[in-house]
Amino acid sequence: MGEAADPGASYPGEFVVQSRFVGAWAMLTLAGELDLATVPAAECELAQAERQTRLVLLDLSGVSLMDSTGLHMVIKAARRLADRNGRLVLVDVPRSVRRLFEVTRTIDHLDIVRDALGFLATDLAGRASGARVRPDSPKKQLHHLP
C-alpha cells in the first residue's frame, strides 16, 4: 500500500491537522490549540483514520493547549479503537498536555510514546515475533477511568 499525505488543513485559531496513511497505520499531527472550536476538525480526521486502520498515532508535539473537549476526544478515540482491537498511540506529548492527563488521572489509561519512528520499528519487530510493544507509560483499561 502506498503512502498518502494531506499537506495540512488549517482551521480557526491557526489549528492545523496533517494526516498521513502508510500501510497498516495512520499518523495525525495536530498543531495549535485543541479546544471546543477545533476538536470537530480533529475528530473528523480521527474518524477517517479509524475507518482505514486499527493503529492510529496522534502526534501532539505542536499542541499548545488542550481543554477538556480535547481530552474527551482522545479518550473516546482510544476507546473506539480498543473496542476494535486497535490502538491510539499518543506521540511526543507536550508537558502542558501531559499535565492535563496527569491531573485528570487519564495518563495511565493511554498509550504514550516519545518517538513515532522508534515505536513503529519496535512494533513491527514485535509483530514479527508475536509480542506486543509496550508504550512508554503503563496503560490501564479505558473503561475503568475514575
PDB file of N, CA, C and O in Angstrom, residues 11 15 17-19 21 26-30 34 38-60 66 69-81 84 87-90:
ATOM      1  N   TYR A  11      -7.519  25.464  10.379  1.00  0.00           N
ATOM      2  CA  TYR A  11      -8.813  25.701  10.980  1.00  0.00           C
ATOM      3  C   TYR A  11      -8.719  26.942  11.861  1.00  0.00           C
ATOM      4  O   TYR A  11      -7.652  27.521  11.997  1.00  0.00           O
ATOM      5  N   PHE A  15      -5.144  26.417  13.923  1.00  0.00           N
ATOM      6  CA  PHE A  15      -5.085  24.993  14.228  1.00  0.00           C
ATOM      7  C   PHE A  15      -4.843  24.245  12.929  1.00  0.00           C
ATOM      8  O   PHE A  15      -5.500  24.497  11.929  1.00  0.00           O
ATOM      9  N   VAL A  17      -4.199  20.335  11.082  1.00  0.00           N
ATOM     10  CA  VAL A  17      -4.251  18.871  11.159  1.00  0.00           C
ATOM     11  C   VAL A  17      -3.586  18.325   9.903  1.00  0.00           C
ATOM     12  O   VAL A  17      -3.953  18.714   8.800  1.00  0.00           O
ATOM     13  N   GLN A  18      -2.607  17.460  10.078  1.00  0.00           N
ATOM     14  CA  GLN A  18      -1.987  16.769   8.953  1.00  0.00           C
ATOM     15  C   GLN A  18      -2.224  15.282   9.135  1.00  0.00           C
ATOM     16  O   GLN A  18      -2.040  14.753  10.226  1.00  0.00           O
ATOM     17  N   SER A  19      -2.624  14.620   8.063  1.00  0.00           N
ATOM     18  CA  SER A  19      -2.886  13.180   8.105  1.00  0.00           C
ATOM     19  C   SER A  19      -1.953  12.473   7.143  1.00  0.00           C
ATOM     20  O   SER A  19      -1.729  12.939   6.035  1.00  0.00           O
ATOM     21  N   PHE A  21      -1.253   8.392   5.862  1.00  0.00           N
ATOM     22  CA  PHE A  21      -1.658   6.990   5.907  1.00  0.00           C
ATOM     23  C   PHE A  21      -0.583   6.167   5.219  1.00  0.00           C
ATOM     24  O   PHE A  21      -0.262   6.399   4.066  1.00  0.00           O
ATOM     25  N   ALA A  26      -1.833   4.960  10.610  1.00  0.00           N
ATOM     26  CA  ALA A  26      -2.075   6.351  10.246  1.00  0.00           C
ATOM     27  C   ALA A  26      -1.422   7.239  11.289  1.00  0.00           C
ATOM     28  O   ALA A  26      -1.384   6.895  12.470  1.00  0.00           O
ATOM     29  N   MET A  27      -0.905   8.385  10.835  1.00  0.00           N
ATOM     30  CA  MET A  27      -0.327   9.376  11.745  1.00  0.00           C
ATOM     31  C   MET A  27      -1.076  10.686  11.533  1.00  0.00           C
ATOM     32  O   MET A  27      -1.151  11.184  10.416  1.00  0.00           O
ATOM     33  N   LEU A  28      -1.637  11.201  12.622  1.00  0.00           N
ATOM     34  CA  LEU A  28      -2.263  12.513  12.595  1.00  0.00           C
ATOM     35  C   LEU A  28      -1.391  13.438  13.424  1.00  0.00           C
ATOM     36  O   LEU A  28      -1.032  13.107  14.556  1.00  0.00           O
ATOM     37  N   THR A  29      -1.044  14.564  12.857  1.00  0.00           N
ATOM     38  CA  THR A  29      -0.233  15.558  13.540  1.00  0.00           C
ATOM     39  C   THR A  29      -1.095  16.791  13.767  1.00  0.00           C
ATOM     40  O   THR A  29      -1.648  17.336  12.816  1.00  0.00           O
ATOM     41  N   LEU A  30      -1.211  17.186  15.027  1.00  0.00           N
ATOM     42  CA  LEU A  30      -2.010  18.350  15.386  1.00  0.00           C
ATOM     43  C   LEU A  30      -1.096  19.483  15.827  1.00  0.00           C
ATOM     44  O   LEU A  30      -0.091  19.239  16.487  1.00  0.00           O
ATOM     45  N   LEU A  34      -6.097  22.736  20.870  1.00  0.00           N
ATOM     46  CA  LEU A  34      -7.105  21.690  20.715  1.00  0.00           C
ATOM     47  C   LEU A  34      -8.186  21.952  21.750  1.00  0.00           C
ATOM     48  O   LEU A  34      -8.046  21.609  22.928  1.00  0.00           O
ATOM     49  N   THR A  38     -11.838  23.675  17.825  1.00  0.00           N
ATOM     50  CA  THR A  38     -11.035  22.912  16.865  1.00  0.00           C
ATOM     51  C   THR A  38     -11.215  21.401  16.935  1.00  0.00           C
ATOM     52  O   THR A  38     -10.854  20.690  15.994  1.00  0.00           O
ATOM     53  N   VAL A  39     -11.775  20.903  18.025  1.00  0.00           N
ATOM     54  CA  VAL A  39     -11.963  19.457  18.173  1.00  0.00           C
ATOM     55  C   VAL A  39     -12.790  18.855  17.034  1.00  0.00           C
ATOM     56  O   VAL A  39     -12.446  17.771  16.551  1.00  0.00           O
ATOM     57  N   PRO A  40     -13.849  19.495  16.551  1.00  0.00           N
ATOM     58  CA  PRO A  40     -14.597  18.873  15.445  1.00  0.00           C
ATOM     59  C   PRO A  40     -13.723  18.555  14.223  1.00  0.00           C
ATOM     60  O   PRO A  40     -13.881  17.497  13.608  1.00  0.00           O
ATOM     61  N   ALA A  41     -12.804  19.422  13.883  1.00  0.00           N
ATOM     62  CA  ALA A  41     -11.905  19.165  12.749  1.00  0.00           C
ATOM     63  C   ALA A  41     -10.995  17.980  13.043  1.00  0.00           C
ATOM     64  O   ALA A  41     -10.794  17.106  12.192  1.00  0.00           O
ATOM     65  N   ALA A  42     -10.450  17.931  14.252  1.00  0.00           N
ATOM     66  CA  ALA A  42      -9.576  16.815  14.635  1.00  0.00           C
ATOM     67  C   ALA A  42     -10.358  15.514  14.680  1.00  0.00           C
ATOM     68  O   ALA A  42      -9.868  14.468  14.233  1.00  0.00           O
ATOM     69  N   GLU A  43     -11.586  15.558  15.210  1.00  0.00           N
ATOM     70  CA  GLU A  43     -12.420  14.356  15.265  1.00  0.00           C
ATOM     71  C   GLU A  43     -12.736  13.819  13.876  1.00  0.00           C
ATOM     72  O   GLU A  43     -12.778  12.608  13.663  1.00  0.00           O
ATOM     73  N   CYS A  44     -12.961  14.708  12.936  1.00  0.00           N
ATOM     74  CA  CYS A  44     -13.242  14.303  11.558  1.00  0.00           C
ATOM     75  C   CYS A  44     -12.053  13.529  10.984  1.00  0.00           C
ATOM     76  O   CYS A  44     -12.224  12.466  10.374  1.00  0.00           O
ATOM     77  N   GLU A  45     -10.847  14.038  11.186  1.00  0.00           N
ATOM     78  CA  GLU A  45      -9.638  13.362  10.699  1.00  0.00           C
ATOM     79  C   GLU A  45      -9.415  12.043  11.435  1.00  0.00           C
ATOM     80  O   GLU A  45      -9.018  11.048  10.832  1.00  0.00           O
ATOM     81  N   LEU A  46      -9.673  12.034  12.745  1.00  0.00           N
ATOM     82  CA  LEU A  46      -9.536  10.795  13.528  1.00  0.00           C
ATOM     83  C   LEU A  46     -10.504   9.728  13.031  1.00  0.00           C
ATOM     84  O   LEU A  46     -10.132   8.561  12.884  1.00  0.00           O
ATOM     85  N   ALA A  47     -11.734  10.121  12.763  1.00  0.00           N
ATOM     86  CA  ALA A  47     -12.737   9.171  12.284  1.00  0.00           C
ATOM     87  C   ALA A  47     -12.301   8.555  10.952  1.00  0.00           C
ATOM     88  O   ALA A  47     -12.452   7.348  10.740  1.00  0.00           O
ATOM     89  N   GLN A  48     -11.752   9.381  10.077  1.00  0.00           N
ATOM     90  CA  GLN A  48     -11.260   8.864   8.796  1.00  0.00           C
ATOM     91  C   GLN A  48     -10.128   7.864   9.017  1.00  0.00           C
ATOM     92  O   GLN A  48     -10.095   6.801   8.406  1.00  0.00           O
ATOM     93  N   ALA A  49      -9.221   8.192   9.911  1.00  0.00           N
ATOM     94  CA  ALA A  49      -8.104   7.291  10.207  1.00  0.00           C
ATOM     95  C   ALA A  49      -8.607   5.981  10.807  1.00  0.00           C
ATOM     96  O   ALA A  49      -8.126   4.908  10.449  1.00  0.00           O
ATOM     97  N   GLU A  50      -9.578   6.067  11.705  1.00  0.00           N
ATOM     98  CA  GLU A  50     -10.124   4.865  12.342  1.00  0.00           C
ATOM     99  C   GLU A  50     -10.808   3.951  11.333  1.00  0.00           C
ATOM    100  O   GLU A  50     -10.779   2.730  11.487  1.00  0.00           O
ATOM    101  N   ARG A  51     -11.420   4.538  10.301  1.00  0.00           N
ATOM    102  CA  ARG A  51     -12.064   3.724   9.267  1.00  0.00           C
ATOM    103  C   ARG A  51     -11.041   2.990   8.404  1.00  0.00           C
ATOM    104  O   ARG A  51     -11.334   1.942   7.847  1.00  0.00           O
ATOM    105  N   GLN A  52      -9.841   3.545   8.285  1.00  0.00           N
ATOM    106  CA  GLN A  52      -8.845   2.981   7.377  1.00  0.00           C
ATOM    107  C   GLN A  52      -7.832   2.064   8.052  1.00  0.00           C
ATOM    108  O   GLN A  52      -7.167   1.288   7.373  1.00  0.00           O
ATOM    109  N   THR A  53      -7.670   2.164   9.363  1.00  0.00           N
ATOM    110  CA  THR A  53      -6.646   1.376  10.038  1.00  0.00           C
ATOM    111  C   THR A  53      -7.009   1.154  11.497  1.00  0.00           C
ATOM    112  O   THR A  53      -7.878   1.832  12.036  1.00  0.00           O
ATOM    113  N   ARG A  54      -6.299   0.237  12.129  1.00  0.00           N
ATOM    114  CA  ARG A  54      -6.523  -0.006  13.563  1.00  0.00           C
ATOM    115  C   ARG A  54      -5.401   0.556  14.419  1.00  0.00           C
ATOM    116  O   ARG A  54      -5.464   0.488  15.637  1.00  0.00           O
ATOM    117  N   LEU A  55      -4.354   1.083  13.808  1.00  0.00           N
ATOM    118  CA  LEU A  55      -3.263   1.708  14.560  1.00  0.00           C
ATOM    119  C   LEU A  55      -3.182   3.170  14.153  1.00  0.00           C
ATOM    120  O   LEU A  55      -2.837   3.498  13.011  1.00  0.00           O
ATOM    121  N   VAL A  56      -3.532   4.053  15.083  1.00  0.00           N
ATOM    122  CA  VAL A  56      -3.518   5.490  14.822  1.00  0.00           C
ATOM    123  C   VAL A  56      -2.535   6.135  15.786  1.00  0.00           C
ATOM    124  O   VAL A  56      -2.653   5.991  17.000  1.00  0.00           O
ATOM    125  N   LEU A  57      -1.560   6.830  15.220  1.00  0.00           N
ATOM    126  CA  LEU A  57      -0.611   7.600  16.018  1.00  0.00           C
ATOM    127  C   LEU A  57      -1.067   9.054  15.979  1.00  0.00           C
ATOM    128  O   LEU A  57      -1.341   9.589  14.898  1.00  0.00           O
ATOM    129  N   LEU A  58      -1.172   9.668  17.136  1.00  0.00           N
ATOM    130  CA  LEU A  58      -1.622  11.050  17.249  1.00  0.00           C
ATOM    131  C   LEU A  58      -0.474  11.878  17.801  1.00  0.00           C
ATOM    132  O   LEU A  58      -0.157  11.808  18.989  1.00  0.00           O
ATOM    133  N   ASP A  59       0.184  12.627  16.914  1.00  0.00           N
ATOM    134  CA  ASP A  59       1.332  13.449  17.285  1.00  0.00           C
ATOM    135  C   ASP A  59       0.824  14.760  17.866  1.00  0.00           C
ATOM    136  O   ASP A  59       0.225  15.578  17.163  1.00  0.00           O
ATOM    137  N   LEU A  60       1.069  14.959  19.144  1.00  0.00           N
ATOM    138  CA  LEU A  60       0.589  16.153  19.851  1.00  0.00           C
ATOM    139  C   LEU A  60       1.698  17.173  20.084  1.00  0.00           C
ATOM    140  O   LEU A  60       1.498  18.141  20.813  1.00  0.00           O
ATOM    141  N   MET A  66      -4.666  22.137  25.399  1.00  0.00           N
ATOM    142  CA  MET A  66      -5.746  21.158  25.248  1.00  0.00           C
ATOM    143  C   MET A  66      -6.714  21.369  26.399  1.00  0.00           C
ATOM    144  O   MET A  66      -6.313  21.362  27.561  1.00  0.00           O
ATOM    145  N   THR A  69     -12.475  19.354  26.172  1.00  0.00           N
ATOM    146  CA  THR A  69     -13.049  18.841  24.931  1.00  0.00           C
ATOM    147  C   THR A  69     -12.020  18.005  24.182  1.00  0.00           C
ATOM    148  O   THR A  69     -12.336  16.932  23.649  1.00  0.00           O
ATOM    149  N   GLY A  70     -10.781  18.480  24.137  1.00  0.00           N
ATOM    150  CA  GLY A  70      -9.702  17.714  23.510  1.00  0.00           C
ATOM    151  C   GLY A  70      -9.407  16.437  24.265  1.00  0.00           C
ATOM    152  O   GLY A  70      -9.190  15.384  23.666  1.00  0.00           O
ATOM    153  N   LEU A  71      -9.413  16.517  25.580  1.00  0.00           N
ATOM    154  CA  LEU A  71      -9.201  15.333  26.418  1.00  0.00           C
ATOM    155  C   LEU A  71     -10.274  14.284  26.138  1.00  0.00           C
ATOM    156  O   LEU A  71      -9.973  13.108  25.949  1.00  0.00           O
ATOM    157  N   HIS A  72     -11.511  14.714  26.082  1.00  0.00           N
ATOM    158  CA  HIS A  72     -12.619  13.812  25.807  1.00  0.00           C
ATOM    159  C   HIS A  72     -12.473  13.173  24.428  1.00  0.00           C
ATOM    160  O   HIS A  72     -12.733  11.974  24.251  1.00  0.00           O
ATOM    161  N   MET A  73     -12.036  13.944  23.432  1.00  0.00           N
ATOM    162  CA  MET A  73     -11.830  13.420  22.089  1.00  0.00           C
ATOM    163  C   MET A  73     -10.794  12.294  22.092  1.00  0.00           C
ATOM    164  O   MET A  73     -11.002  11.244  21.482  1.00  0.00           O
ATOM    165  N   VAL A  74      -9.692  12.498  22.810  1.00  0.00           N
ATOM    166  CA  VAL A  74      -8.632  11.490  22.888  1.00  0.00           C
ATOM    167  C   VAL A  74      -9.151  10.216  23.554  1.00  0.00           C
ATOM    168  O   VAL A  74      -8.931   9.110  23.054  1.00  0.00           O
ATOM    169  N   ILE A  75      -9.854  10.357  24.651  1.00  0.00           N
ATOM    170  CA  ILE A  75     -10.371   9.193  25.373  1.00  0.00           C
ATOM    171  C   ILE A  75     -11.372   8.424  24.518  1.00  0.00           C
ATOM    172  O   ILE A  75     -11.313   7.198  24.433  1.00  0.00           O
ATOM    173  N   LYS A  76     -12.290   9.137  23.862  1.00  0.00           N
ATOM    174  CA  LYS A  76     -13.275   8.465  23.014  1.00  0.00           C
ATOM    175  C   LYS A  76     -12.603   7.721  21.863  1.00  0.00           C
ATOM    176  O   LYS A  76     -12.979   6.586  21.550  1.00  0.00           O
ATOM    177  N   ALA A  77     -11.622   8.338  21.228  1.00  0.00           N
ATOM    178  CA  ALA A  77     -10.926   7.688  20.108  1.00  0.00           C
ATOM    179  C   ALA A  77     -10.187   6.442  20.586  1.00  0.00           C
ATOM    180  O   ALA A  77     -10.218   5.396  19.920  1.00  0.00           O
ATOM    181  N   ALA A  78      -9.529   6.544  21.720  1.00  0.00           N
ATOM    182  CA  ALA A  78      -8.807   5.390  22.262  1.00  0.00           C
ATOM    183  C   ALA A  78      -9.772   4.249  22.573  1.00  0.00           C
ATOM    184  O   ALA A  78      -9.478   3.079  22.299  1.00  0.00           O
ATOM    185  N   ARG A  79     -10.923   4.566  23.123  1.00  0.00           N
ATOM    186  CA  ARG A  79     -11.928   3.539  23.426  1.00  0.00           C
ATOM    187  C   ARG A  79     -12.463   2.892  22.154  1.00  0.00           C
ATOM    188  O   ARG A  79     -12.604   1.666  22.079  1.00  0.00           O
ATOM    189  N   ARG A  80     -12.787   3.717  21.152  1.00  0.00           N
ATOM    190  CA  ARG A  80     -13.319   3.165  19.896  1.00  0.00           C
ATOM    191  C   ARG A  80     -12.319   2.208  19.256  1.00  0.00           C
ATOM    192  O   ARG A  80     -12.687   1.127  18.807  1.00  0.00           O
ATOM    193  N   LEU A  81     -11.065   2.620  19.215  1.00  0.00           N
ATOM    194  CA  LEU A  81     -10.050   1.758  18.613  1.00  0.00           C
ATOM    195  C   LEU A  81      -9.851   0.488  19.443  1.00  0.00           C
ATOM    196  O   LEU A  81      -9.734  -0.603  18.884  1.00  0.00           O
ATOM    197  N   ARG A  84     -12.232  -2.198  18.796  1.00  0.00           N
ATOM    198  CA  ARG A  84     -12.000  -2.880  17.514  1.00  0.00           C
ATOM    199  C   ARG A  84     -10.644  -3.588  17.501  1.00  0.00           C
ATOM    200  O   ARG A  84     -10.123  -3.888  16.441  1.00  0.00           O
ATOM    201  N   ARG A  87      -5.466   0.468  18.313  1.00  0.00           N
ATOM    202  CA  ARG A  87      -4.747   1.286  19.307  1.00  0.00           C
ATOM    203  C   ARG A  87      -4.650   2.728  18.857  1.00  0.00           C
ATOM    204  O   ARG A  87      -4.433   3.004  17.680  1.00  0.00           O
ATOM    205  N   LEU A  88      -4.785   3.606  19.828  1.00  0.00           N
ATOM    206  CA  LEU A  88      -4.441   5.011  19.642  1.00  0.00           C
ATOM    207  C   LEU A  88      -3.173   5.224  20.440  1.00  0.00           C
ATOM    208  O   LEU A  88      -3.137   4.952  21.646  1.00  0.00           O
ATOM    209  N   VAL A  89      -2.124   5.687  19.775  1.00  0.00           N
ATOM    210  CA  VAL A  89      -0.846   5.931  20.440  1.00  0.00           C
ATOM    211  C   VAL A  89      -0.559   7.420  20.352  1.00  0.00           C
ATOM    212  O   VAL A  89      -0.512   7.987  19.257  1.00  0.00           O
ATOM    213  N   LEU A  90      -0.394   8.055  21.502  1.00  0.00           N
ATOM    214  CA  LEU A  90      -0.076   9.482  21.554  1.00  0.00           C
ATOM    215  C   LEU A  90       1.434   9.645  21.460  1.00  0.00           C
ATOM    216  O   LEU A  90       2.182   8.970  22.163  1.00  0.00           O
TER     217      LEU A  90
END
